[in-house]
Amino acid sequence: MVSRLLRGSLRLLGSRCAPRPPPAARCSHSGAEERLETPSAKKLTDIGIRRIFSSEHDIFRESVRKFFQEEVIPHHSEWEKAGEVSRELWEKAGKQGLLGVNIAEHHGGIGGDLYSAAIVWEEQAYSNCSGPGFNLHSDIVMPYIANYGSEEQIKQFIPQMTAGKCIGAIAMTEPGAGSDLQGVRTNAKRDGSDWILNGSKVFITNGWLSDVVIVVAVTNREARSPAHGISLFLVENGMKGFIKGRKLHKMGLKAQDTAELFFEDVRLPASALLGEENKGFYYLMQELPQERLLIAELGISASEFMFEETRNYVKQRKAFGKTVAHIQTVQHKLAELKTHICVTRAFVDSCLQLHATKRLDSPTASMAKYWASDLQNSVAYDCVQLHGGWGYMWEYPIARAYVDARVQPIYGGTNEIMKELIAREIVLDK
């Protein structure tokens, strides 16, 4: 695993990729390694300051950071205007080993660990470029195929998805069914050995560029509860009756293609069923904790980015004859922000550790998602305020970060639903 990740990292870093000795100052032990203490680091986004990562992870992070700096940031503004990133970027990411990082090698993935996948999530947030839907493709869609797919499905899709030649999406949300997955109306009916799929989906990330979509559909209306009558299907681009509607124009995430999808008598072969019939809701419940952890990771990483962007700004901006950073109210606000961010980072890192050992449960993932996404919006609000009028200008990164933050408490299950899940576990009679 490490060797394959390092090979890709070394290719990208070139001569800069020799392993660096761990810093001697302000270090704490993590196993046999020494790591900088997060609150003491010069920047919250510095490489080598988190205890859960190794020096091999640091090398991989350098390569990922370099990729976003060179291949994503320079083009992101044009992708915002287009409402989608280029397919060429996907293939470049595939060549660099940034897709399917956490998928086993024998399934066609990179064979990295969860921490390696988290590095890709974090570095995208640090780049402030929300366009590429890499994390949904790699860490939400691909695990469904790897965990529940047949050997033929895995061979057909995973290697192509790892290479960036097949872009994945998952279609859960409908015009009348969001966080309530049991309200799904899209349905599939048997016709001989085939299935006939009808319905519509909305707010589908990667929907416009998608080559394969995991579609959540009702297959048994007579089930004792809606949850027992849902199945998952692999629907491929180009299938007759599969129609991509308009690209949706959003408040934020402007470079991320988000689409409506329509299914009009789409004939699916038996091989399109993902996993077992009527087990779809169970699969969704199994995979949603990782999706919610991912959202939490994006939230705290975006908060770290916004804090550093604002720290730099107030140290340069002058008012009343001095830099804004020397105004006490600004200093106190920065102190509050850093404290909240560091505390949340510690919790999210502990959730990563739990998930790496398959011990992250739904209530804990819900806490991470709700807390980190709420914090992200709070940090965004305060950081725009500290930028003054310039924070309202689109040319400033903080403005983009502000509008991108707003959807985080909504998708992946609203934060109101997260509180319901947390509360249900608290009062449960065990």
CSV table of C-alpha atoms in Angstrom, one decimal:
chain,number,residue,atom,x,y,z
A,1,MET,CA,0.0,0.0,0.0
A,2,VAL,CA,2.6,2.5,1.1
A,3,SER,CA,4.9,1.7,-1.7
A,4,ARG,CA,2.2,2.3,-4.4
A,5,LEU,CA,1.2,5.6,-2.8
A,6,LEU,CA,4.8,6.7,-2.5
A,7,ARG,CA,5.6,5.8,-6.1
A,8,GLY,CA,2.8,8.2,-7.2
A,9,SER,CA,4.0,10.8,-4.7
A,10,LEU,CA,7.6,10.6,-5.9
A,11,ARG,CA,6.6,11.0,-9.5
A,12,LEU,CA,4.7,14.2,-8.8
A,13,LEU,CA,7.3,15.7,-6.4
A,14,GLY,CA,10.3,14.9,-8.5
A,15,SER,CA,13.6,15.8,-6.8
A,16,ARG,CA,11.8,17.4,-3.8
A,17,CYS,CA,10.5,14.1,-2.6
A,18,ALA,CA,13.3,12.8,-0.4
A,19,PRO,CA,11.8,12.0,3.0
A,20,ARG,CA,12.3,14.9,5.4
A,21,PRO,CA,13.6,14.3,8.9
A,22,PRO,CA,10.9,15.1,11.5
A,23,PRO,CA,11.2,18.5,13.1
A,24,ALA,CA,13.0,18.5,16.4
A,25,ALA,CA,11.1,21.4,18.0
A,26,ARG,CA,7.7,21.4,19.7
A,27,CYS,CA,7.1,17.7,19.0
A,28,SER,CA,5.0,15.0,20.5
A,29,HIS,CA,5.3,11.2,20.1
A,30,SER,CA,3.0,9.1,17.9
A,31,GLY,CA,4.4,5.6,18.1
A,32,ALA,CA,8.0,5.8,17.1
A,33,GLU,CA,7.5,9.1,15.3
A,34,GLU,CA,7.6,12.7,16.4
A,35,ARG,CA,4.9,15.2,15.3
A,36,LEU,CA,4.4,18.9,15.8
A,37,GLU,CA,1.7,19.8,18.2
A,38,THR,CA,-1.2,21.2,16.2
A,39,PRO,CA,-1.9,24.4,18.2
A,40,SER,CA,1.8,25.2,18.3
A,41,ALA,CA,2.4,25.0,14.6
A,42,LYS,CA,2.9,28.1,12.5
A,43,LYS,CA,-0.2,27.3,10.5
A,44,LEU,CA,-3.1,24.9,11.1
A,45,THR,CA,-2.6,23.6,7.5
A,46,ASP,CA,1.1,22.8,7.9
A,47,ILE,CA,2.4,19.4,6.9
A,48,GLY,CA,3.6,17.2,9.7
A,49,ILE,CA,1.6,18.5,12.6
A,50,ARG,CA,-1.0,15.8,13.2
A,51,ARG,CA,-0.4,12.7,15.3
A,52,ILE,CA,-2.5,10.3,13.2
A,53,PHE,CA,-0.2,10.7,10.2
A,54,SER,CA,3.2,9.1,9.4
A,55,SER,CA,6.1,10.5,7.5
A,56,GLU,CA,4.9,8.4,4.5
A,57,HIS,CA,1.6,10.2,4.7
A,58,ASP,CA,3.5,13.5,4.8
A,59,ILE,CA,5.2,12.7,1.5
A,60,PHE,CA,1.9,11.7,0.0
A,61,ARG,CA,0.3,15.0,1.3
A,62,GLU,CA,3.1,17.0,-0.4
A,63,SER,CA,2.3,15.4,-3.7
A,64,VAL,CA,-1.5,16.0,-3.3
A,65,ARG,CA,-0.9,19.6,-2.3
A,66,LYS,CA,1.3,20.1,-5.4
A,67,PHE,CA,-1.4,18.6,-7.6
A,68,PHE,CA,-4.1,21.0,-6.4
A,69,GLN,CA,-1.7,23.9,-6.7
A,70,GLU,CA,-0.6,23.1,-10.2
A,71,GLU,CA,-3.6,21.4,-11.8
A,72,VAL,CA,-6.7,22.7,-10.0
A,73,ILE,CA,-6.2,26.2,-8.6
A,74,PRO,CA,-5.1,27.9,-11.9
A,75,HIS,CA,-8.2,26.6,-13.7
A,76,HIS,CA,-10.9,26.8,-11.1
A,77,SER,CA,-12.3,30.2,-12.0
A,78,GLU,CA,-13.0,29.0,-15.6
A,79,TRP,CA,-14.6,25.9,-14.3
A,80,GLU,CA,-16.9,28.0,-12.1
A,81,LYS,CA,-18.1,29.7,-15.2
A,82,ALA,CA,-18.6,26.4,-17.0
A,83,GLY,CA,-20.3,24.8,-14.0
A,84,GLU,CA,-18.1,21.7,-14.3
A,85,VAL,CA,-14.4,20.7,-14.2
A,86,SER,CA,-12.7,19.2,-17.2
A,87,ARG,CA,-12.6,15.4,-17.8
A,88,GLU,CA,-8.9,15.9,-18.4
A,89,LEU,CA,-8.5,16.7,-14.8
A,90,TRP,CA,-10.1,13.5,-13.7
A,91,GLU,CA,-7.7,11.5,-15.8
A,92,LYS,CA,-4.7,13.4,-14.4
A,93,ALA,CA,-6.0,12.7,-10.9
A,94,GLY,CA,-6.2,9.0,-11.8
A,95,LYS,CA,-2.7,8.9,-13.2
A,96,GLN,CA,-1.4,10.5,-9.9
A,97,GLY,CA,-3.2,7.9,-7.8
A,98,LEU,CA,-5.7,10.3,-6.2
A,99,LEU,CA,-8.8,8.4,-7.0
A,100,GLY,CA,-9.9,5.2,-5.2
A,101,VAL,CA,-7.1,5.7,-2.6
A,102,ASN,CA,-8.9,3.7,0.0
A,103,ILE,CA,-10.1,0.9,-2.2
A,104,ALA,CA,-8.2,-2.4,-2.0
A,105,GLU,CA,-5.6,-3.1,-4.7
A,106,HIS,CA,-7.2,-6.5,-5.5
A,107,HIS,CA,-10.4,-4.6,-6.4
A,108,GLY,CA,-8.5,-2.2,-8.7
A,109,GLY,CA,-8.1,0.6,-6.2
A,110,ILE,CA,-4.8,2.2,-4.9
A,111,GLY,CA,-4.8,0.1,-1.7
A,112,GLY,CA,-4.1,3.1,0.7
A,113,ASP,CA,-5.5,3.5,4.2
A,114,LEU,CA,-8.3,5.8,5.4
A,115,TYR,CA,-5.7,8.4,6.4
A,116,SER,CA,-4.4,8.6,2.9
A,117,ALA,CA,-7.9,9.2,1.6
A,118,ALA,CA,-8.5,11.9,4.2
A,119,ILE,CA,-5.4,13.7,3.0
A,120,VAL,CA,-7.0,14.1,-0.4
A,121,TRP,CA,-10.2,15.4,1.2
A,122,GLU,CA,-8.2,17.9,3.3
A,123,GLU,CA,-5.9,19.1,0.6
A,124,GLN,CA,-8.9,19.9,-1.7
A,125,ALA,CA,-10.4,21.9,1.2
A,126,TYR,CA,-7.1,23.7,1.7
A,127,SER,CA,-7.0,24.6,-2.0
A,128,ASN,CA,-10.5,26.3,-1.6
A,129,CYS,CA,-11.4,24.5,-4.9
A,130,SER,CA,-14.7,22.7,-4.4
A,131,GLY,CA,-15.2,21.8,-8.1
A,132,PRO,CA,-13.7,18.4,-8.5
A,133,GLY,CA,-16.1,15.7,-7.1
A,134,PHE,CA,-13.2,13.4,-6.3
A,135,ASN,CA,-14.3,12.6,-2.7
A,136,LEU,CA,-17.8,11.6,-3.7
A,137,HIS,CA,-16.5,9.5,-6.5
A,138,SER,CA,-13.8,7.8,-4.6
A,139,ASP,CA,-15.1,7.5,-1.0
A,140,ILE,CA,-18.9,7.4,-1.4
A,141,VAL,CA,-19.6,5.8,-4.8
A,142,MET,CA,-16.7,3.4,-5.1
A,143,PRO,CA,-17.1,1.7,-1.7
A,144,TYR,CA,-20.7,0.7,-2.6
A,145,ILE,CA,-19.3,-1.2,-5.7
A,146,ALA,CA,-16.3,-2.6,-3.8
A,147,ASN,CA,-18.3,-3.7,-0.8
A,148,TYR,CA,-21.5,-5.0,-2.3
A,149,GLY,CA,-20.8,-5.5,-6.0
A,150,SER,CA,-20.3,-8.8,-7.8
A,151,GLU,CA,-16.9,-9.7,-9.1
A,152,GLU,CA,-18.0,-8.7,-12.6
A,153,GLN,CA,-19.2,-5.3,-11.4
A,154,ILE,CA,-16.0,-4.7,-9.6
A,155,LYS,CA,-13.8,-5.6,-12.6
A,156,GLN,CA,-16.0,-3.5,-14.9
A,157,PHE,CA,-16.1,-0.3,-12.9
A,158,ILE,CA,-13.4,0.0,-10.2
A,159,PRO,CA,-10.2,0.1,-12.4
A,160,GLN,CA,-11.8,2.6,-14.8
A,161,MET,CA,-13.0,4.8,-11.9
A,162,THR,CA,-9.5,4.6,-10.3
A,163,ALA,CA,-8.1,5.8,-13.6
A,164,GLY,CA,-10.5,8.7,-13.8
A,165,LYS,CA,-12.0,7.4,-17.1
A,166,CYS,CA,-15.4,6.5,-15.5
A,167,ILE,CA,-16.9,9.1,-13.2
A,168,GLY,CA,-19.3,8.0,-10.5
A,169,ALA,CA,-22.3,9.5,-8.9
A,170,ILE,CA,-25.0,8.3,-6.4
A,171,ALA,CA,-28.7,9.3,-6.9
A,172,MET,CA,-30.6,9.3,-3.6
A,173,THR,CA,-32.3,12.7,-3.4
A,174,GLU,CA,-35.6,13.3,-5.2
A,175,PRO,CA,-37.8,16.4,-5.5
A,176,GLY,CA,-40.0,14.9,-2.6
A,177,ALA,CA,-37.4,12.9,-0.7
A,178,GLY,CA,-34.2,14.3,0.8
A,179,SER,CA,-33.1,13.3,4.3
A,180,ASP,CA,-36.1,10.9,4.4
A,181,LEU,CA,-34.7,8.1,2.3
A,182,GLN,CA,-37.8,6.0,3.0
A,183,GLY,CA,-39.8,8.6,1.0
A,184,VAL,CA,-38.1,7.5,-2.3
A,185,ARG,CA,-40.6,7.2,-5.3
A,186,THR,CA,-38.2,6.2,-8.1
A,187,ASN,CA,-39.0,2.5,-8.7
A,188,ALA,CA,-37.8,-0.5,-10.6
A,189,LYS,CA,-40.2,-3.3,-11.7
A,190,ARG,CA,-39.2,-6.7,-13.0
A,191,ASP,CA,-39.8,-7.6,-16.6
A,192,GLY,CA,-38.5,-11.1,-17.1
A,193,SER,CA,-34.9,-11.1,-15.9
A,194,ASP,CA,-34.7,-7.4,-16.5
A,195,TRP,CA,-35.7,-4.4,-14.5
A,196,ILE,CA,-37.6,-1.3,-15.8
A,197,LEU,CA,-36.6,1.9,-13.9
A,198,ASN,CA,-38.7,5.0,-13.7
A,199,GLY,CA,-38.4,8.2,-11.6
A,200,SER,CA,-36.3,11.3,-11.2
A,201,LYS,CA,-33.5,12.5,-8.9
A,202,VAL,CA,-32.2,16.0,-8.1
A,203,PHE,CA,-29.1,17.7,-6.6
A,204,ILE,CA,-26.9,14.9,-8.0
A,205,THR,CA,-23.2,15.7,-7.6
A,206,ASN,CA,-21.1,14.6,-10.6
A,207,GLY,CA,-24.5,14.0,-12.3
A,208,TRP,CA,-23.7,15.9,-15.5
A,209,LEU,CA,-20.3,14.2,-16.0
A,210,SER,CA,-21.3,10.8,-14.6
A,211,ASP,CA,-20.6,7.6,-16.5
A,212,VAL,CA,-22.2,5.4,-13.9
A,213,VAL,CA,-24.8,6.3,-11.3
A,214,ILE,CA,-25.9,4.3,-8.3
A,215,VAL,CA,-29.6,4.8,-8.2
A,216,VAL,CA,-31.8,4.2,-5.1
A,217,ALA,CA,-35.1,2.7,-6.2
A,218,VAL,CA,-38.1,1.0,-4.7
A,219,THR,CA,-38.4,-2.6,-5.7
A,220,ASN,CA,-41.0,-3.9,-3.3
A,221,ARG,CA,-44.0,-1.7,-2.5
A,222,GLU,CA,-45.5,-4.5,-0.4
A,223,ALA,CA,-42.6,-4.6,2.0
A,224,ARG,CA,-43.5,-4.4,5.7
A,225,SER,CA,-41.8,-1.0,5.7
A,226,PRO,CA,-40.3,1.2,2.9
A,227,ALA,CA,-36.8,0.5,4.2
A,228,HIS,CA,-37.3,-3.2,3.4
A,229,GLY,CA,-38.2,-2.6,-0.2
A,230,ILE,CA,-35.3,-0.5,-1.6
A,231,SER,CA,-32.6,-1.7,-3.9
A,232,LEU,CA,-29.5,-0.1,-5.6
A,233,PHE,CA,-28.9,-0.2,-9.3
A,234,LEU,CA,-25.9,0.7,-11.5
A,235,VAL,CA,-27.2,2.8,-14.4
A,236,GLU,CA,-24.7,3.7,-17.1
A,237,ASN,CA,-24.5,6.8,-19.2
A,238,GLY,CA,-26.0,6.2,-22.7
A,239,MET,CA,-28.7,3.7,-21.6
A,240,LYS,CA,-31.9,4.4,-23.4
A,241,GLY,CA,-34.3,6.4,-21.2
A,242,PHE,CA,-31.6,7.7,-18.9
A,243,ILE,CA,-31.8,11.5,-19.4
A,244,LYS,CA,-29.5,14.1,-17.8
A,245,GLY,CA,-31.5,17.3,-17.1
A,246,ARG,CA,-30.1,20.7,-16.6
A,247,LYS,CA,-27.0,21.6,-14.7
A,248,LEU,CA,-28.3,23.3,-11.6
A,249,HIS,CA,-27.1,26.9,-10.8
A,250,LYS,CA,-26.1,26.9,-7.1
A,251,MET,CA,-25.3,29.5,-4.5
A,252,GLY,CA,-21.9,27.9,-4.1
A,253,LEU,CA,-19.9,24.9,-5.3
A,254,LYS,CA,-20.1,26.6,-8.6
A,255,ALA,CA,-17.5,24.5,-10.4
A,256,GLN,CA,-19.1,21.2,-9.2
A,257,ASP,CA,-21.5,19.8,-11.7
A,258,THR,CA,-24.8,19.1,-10.0
A,259,ALA,CA,-27.7,17.8,-12.1
A,260,GLU,CA,-31.2,16.5,-12.4
A,261,LEU,CA,-31.5,13.0,-13.6
A,262,PHE,CA,-34.5,11.3,-15.2
A,263,PHE,CA,-35.3,7.7,-15.8
A,264,GLU,CA,-38.0,6.9,-18.3
A,265,ASP,CA,-38.5,3.1,-18.8
A,266,VAL,CA,-34.8,2.4,-18.5
A,267,ARG,CA,-34.3,-1.3,-19.2
A,268,LEU,CA,-31.7,-2.7,-16.8
A,269,PRO,CA,-30.2,-6.2,-17.1
A,270,ALA,CA,-30.2,-8.3,-14.0
A,271,SER,CA,-26.5,-7.6,-13.7
A,272,ALA,CA,-27.2,-3.9,-12.9
A,273,LEU,CA,-28.6,-4.8,-9.5
A,274,LEU,CA,-26.0,-3.8,-6.9
A,275,GLY,CA,-25.9,-6.3,-4.0
A,276,GLU,CA,-29.1,-8.1,-3.1
A,277,GLU,CA,-32.6,-7.2,-4.0
A,278,ASN,CA,-34.4,-5.1,-1.3
A,279,LYS,CA,-31.2,-4.7,0.8
A,280,GLY,CA,-30.5,-1.2,-0.5
A,281,PHE,CA,-31.5,0.7,2.6
A,282,TYR,CA,-29.3,-1.5,4.7
A,283,TYR,CA,-26.3,-0.8,2.4
A,284,LEU,CA,-27.1,3.0,2.7
A,285,MET,CA,-27.1,2.8,6.5
A,286,GLN,CA,-23.8,1.0,6.4
A,287,GLU,CA,-22.1,3.6,4.2
A,288,LEU,CA,-23.6,6.8,5.5
A,289,PRO,CA,-21.2,7.1,8.5
A,290,GLN,CA,-18.2,7.4,6.1
A,291,GLU,CA,-20.1,10.0,4.0
A,292,ARG,CA,-20.8,12.0,7.2
A,293,LEU,CA,-17.3,11.7,8.4
A,294,LEU,CA,-16.1,13.0,5.0
A,295,ILE,CA,-18.4,16.0,5.3
A,296,ALA,CA,-17.0,16.7,8.8
A,297,GLU,CA,-13.5,16.4,7.5
A,298,LEU,CA,-14.3,18.9,4.7
A,299,GLY,CA,-15.9,21.2,7.2
A,300,ILE,CA,-13.0,21.3,9.7
A,301,SER,CA,-10.4,21.5,6.9
A,302,ALA,CA,-12.3,24.4,5.3
A,303,SER,CA,-12.4,26.1,8.7
A,304,GLU,CA,-8.6,25.7,9.0
A,305,PHE,CA,-8.2,27.3,5.6
A,306,MET,CA,-10.5,30.2,6.3
A,307,PHE,CA,-8.7,30.9,9.6
A,308,GLU,CA,-5.3,31.0,7.9
A,309,GLU,CA,-6.6,33.2,5.1
A,310,THR,CA,-8.1,35.6,7.7
A,311,ARG,CA,-5.0,35.6,9.9
A,312,ASN,CA,-2.9,36.6,6.9
A,313,TYR,CA,-5.4,39.3,5.9
A,314,VAL,CA,-5.7,41.0,9.3
A,315,LYS,CA,-1.9,41.1,9.7
A,316,GLN,CA,-1.7,43.1,6.5
A,317,ARG,CA,-4.8,45.2,6.6
A,318,LYS,CA,-4.4,48.6,8.3
A,319,ALA,CA,-7.0,50.7,10.1
A,320,PHE,CA,-6.8,53.5,12.7
A,321,GLY,CA,-3.0,53.7,12.1
A,322,LYS,CA,-2.2,50.0,12.8
A,323,THR,CA,-2.8,46.6,11.4
A,324,VAL,CA,-6.2,45.1,12.2
A,325,ALA,CA,-4.5,42.3,13.9
A,326,HIS,CA,-3.4,44.6,16.7
A,327,ILE,CA,-7.0,45.6,17.6
A,328,GLN,CA,-8.0,43.7,20.7
A,329,THR,CA,-11.5,42.7,19.6
A,330,VAL,CA,-10.0,41.1,16.5
A,331,GLN,CA,-7.4,39.3,18.5
A,332,HIS,CA,-10.1,37.9,20.8
A,333,LYS,CA,-12.2,36.7,17.9
A,334,LEU,CA,-9.2,35.0,16.4
A,335,ALA,CA,-8.5,33.3,19.7
A,336,GLU,CA,-12.1,32.0,19.9
A,337,LEU,CA,-11.9,30.8,16.3
A,338,LYS,CA,-8.6,28.9,16.8
A,339,THR,CA,-9.8,27.3,20.0
A,340,HIS,CA,-13.0,26.1,18.4
A,341,ILE,CA,-11.2,24.8,15.3
A,342,CYS,CA,-8.5,23.0,17.3
A,343,VAL,CA,-11.0,21.3,19.6
A,344,THR,CA,-13.1,20.2,16.6
A,345,ARG,CA,-10.0,19.0,14.8
A,346,ALA,CA,-9.2,16.8,17.8
A,347,PHE,CA,-12.7,15.2,17.7
A,348,VAL,CA,-12.7,14.7,14.0
A,349,ASP,CA,-9.3,13.1,14.1
A,350,SER,CA,-10.5,10.7,16.8
A,351,CYS,CA,-13.4,9.8,14.5
A,352,LEU,CA,-10.9,9.1,11.7
A,353,GLN,CA,-9.1,6.8,14.1
A,354,LEU,CA,-12.4,5.0,15.0
A,355,HIS,CA,-13.3,4.6,11.4
A,356,ALA,CA,-9.9,3.3,10.5
A,357,THR,CA,-10.5,0.4,12.9
A,358,LYS,CA,-14.2,0.0,11.8
A,359,ARG,CA,-15.5,1.3,15.2
A,360,LEU,CA,-17.2,4.6,14.0
A,361,ASP,CA,-20.9,4.3,14.7
A,362,SER,CA,-23.8,6.3,13.2
A,363,PRO,CA,-24.4,8.6,16.2
A,364,THR,CA,-20.7,9.6,16.5
A,365,ALA,CA,-20.5,10.2,12.7
A,366,SER,CA,-23.6,12.3,13.0
A,367,MET,CA,-22.1,14.4,15.8
A,368,ALA,CA,-19.0,15.0,13.7
A,369,LYS,CA,-21.0,16.0,10.7
A,370,TYR,CA,-23.3,18.3,12.5
A,371,TRP,CA,-20.7,20.0,14.7
A,372,ALA,CA,-18.0,20.5,12.0
A,373,SER,CA,-20.4,21.8,9.4
A,374,ASP,CA,-22.0,24.2,11.8
A,375,LEU,CA,-18.6,25.3,12.9
A,376,GLN,CA,-17.6,25.8,9.2
A,377,ASN,CA,-20.5,28.2,8.7
A,378,SER,CA,-19.8,30.1,11.9
A,379,VAL,CA,-16.1,30.4,11.0
A,380,ALA,CA,-17.1,31.6,7.5
A,381,TYR,CA,-19.4,34.2,8.9
A,382,ASP,CA,-16.7,35.6,11.3
A,383,CYS,CA,-13.9,35.5,8.7
A,384,VAL,CA,-15.9,37.4,6.2
A,385,GLN,CA,-16.7,40.0,8.9
A,386,LEU,CA,-13.0,40.3,9.7
A,387,HIS,CA,-12.3,41.0,6.0
A,388,GLY,CA,-14.8,43.9,6.1
A,389,GLY,CA,-16.2,44.9,2.7
A,390,TRP,CA,-13.5,43.0,0.8
A,391,GLY,CA,-14.8,39.8,2.3
A,392,TYR,CA,-18.0,40.4,0.2
A,393,MET,CA,-16.0,40.5,-3.1
A,394,TRP,CA,-15.9,37.4,-5.2
A,395,GLU,CA,-12.3,37.9,-6.0
A,396,TYR,CA,-11.4,37.2,-2.4
A,397,PRO,CA,-11.1,33.5,-1.5
A,398,ILE,CA,-13.1,34.0,1.7
A,399,ALA,CA,-16.2,34.9,-0.3
A,400,ARG,CA,-16.0,31.6,-2.2
A,401,ALA,CA,-15.5,29.7,1.1
A,402,TYR,CA,-18.5,31.5,2.6
A,403,VAL,CA,-21.0,30.4,0.0
A,404,ASP,CA,-19.5,26.9,-0.3
A,405,ALA,CA,-20.0,26.3,3.4
A,406,ARG,CA,-23.7,26.8,3.4
A,407,VAL,CA,-24.7,23.5,1.9
A,408,GLN,CA,-22.6,21.4,4.4
A,409,PRO,CA,-25.3,21.3,7.1
A,410,ILE,CA,-27.8,20.3,4.4
A,411,TYR,CA,-26.5,17.4,2.4
A,412,GLY,CA,-25.5,14.0,3.7
A,413,GLY,CA,-28.6,14.3,5.9
A,414,THR,CA,-29.6,17.7,7.4
A,415,ASN,CA,-28.1,18.7,10.7
A,416,GLU,CA,-31.6,18.5,12.2
A,417,ILE,CA,-31.7,14.8,11.2
A,418,MET,CA,-28.2,14.4,12.7
A,419,LYS,CA,-29.5,15.6,16.0
A,420,GLU,CA,-32.4,13.2,15.8
A,421,LEU,CA,-30.0,10.3,15.3
A,422,ILE,CA,-27.8,11.4,18.2
A,423,ALA,CA,-30.8,11.9,20.5
A,424,ARG,CA,-32.3,8.5,19.5
A,425,GLU,CA,-29.2,6.7,20.7
A,426,ILE,CA,-29.1,8.8,23.9
A,427,VAL,CA,-32.6,7.8,25.1
A,428,LEU,CA,-32.5,4.3,23.7
A,429,ASP,CA,-33.4,1.6,26.2
A,430,LYS,CA,-30.5,-0.9,25.9
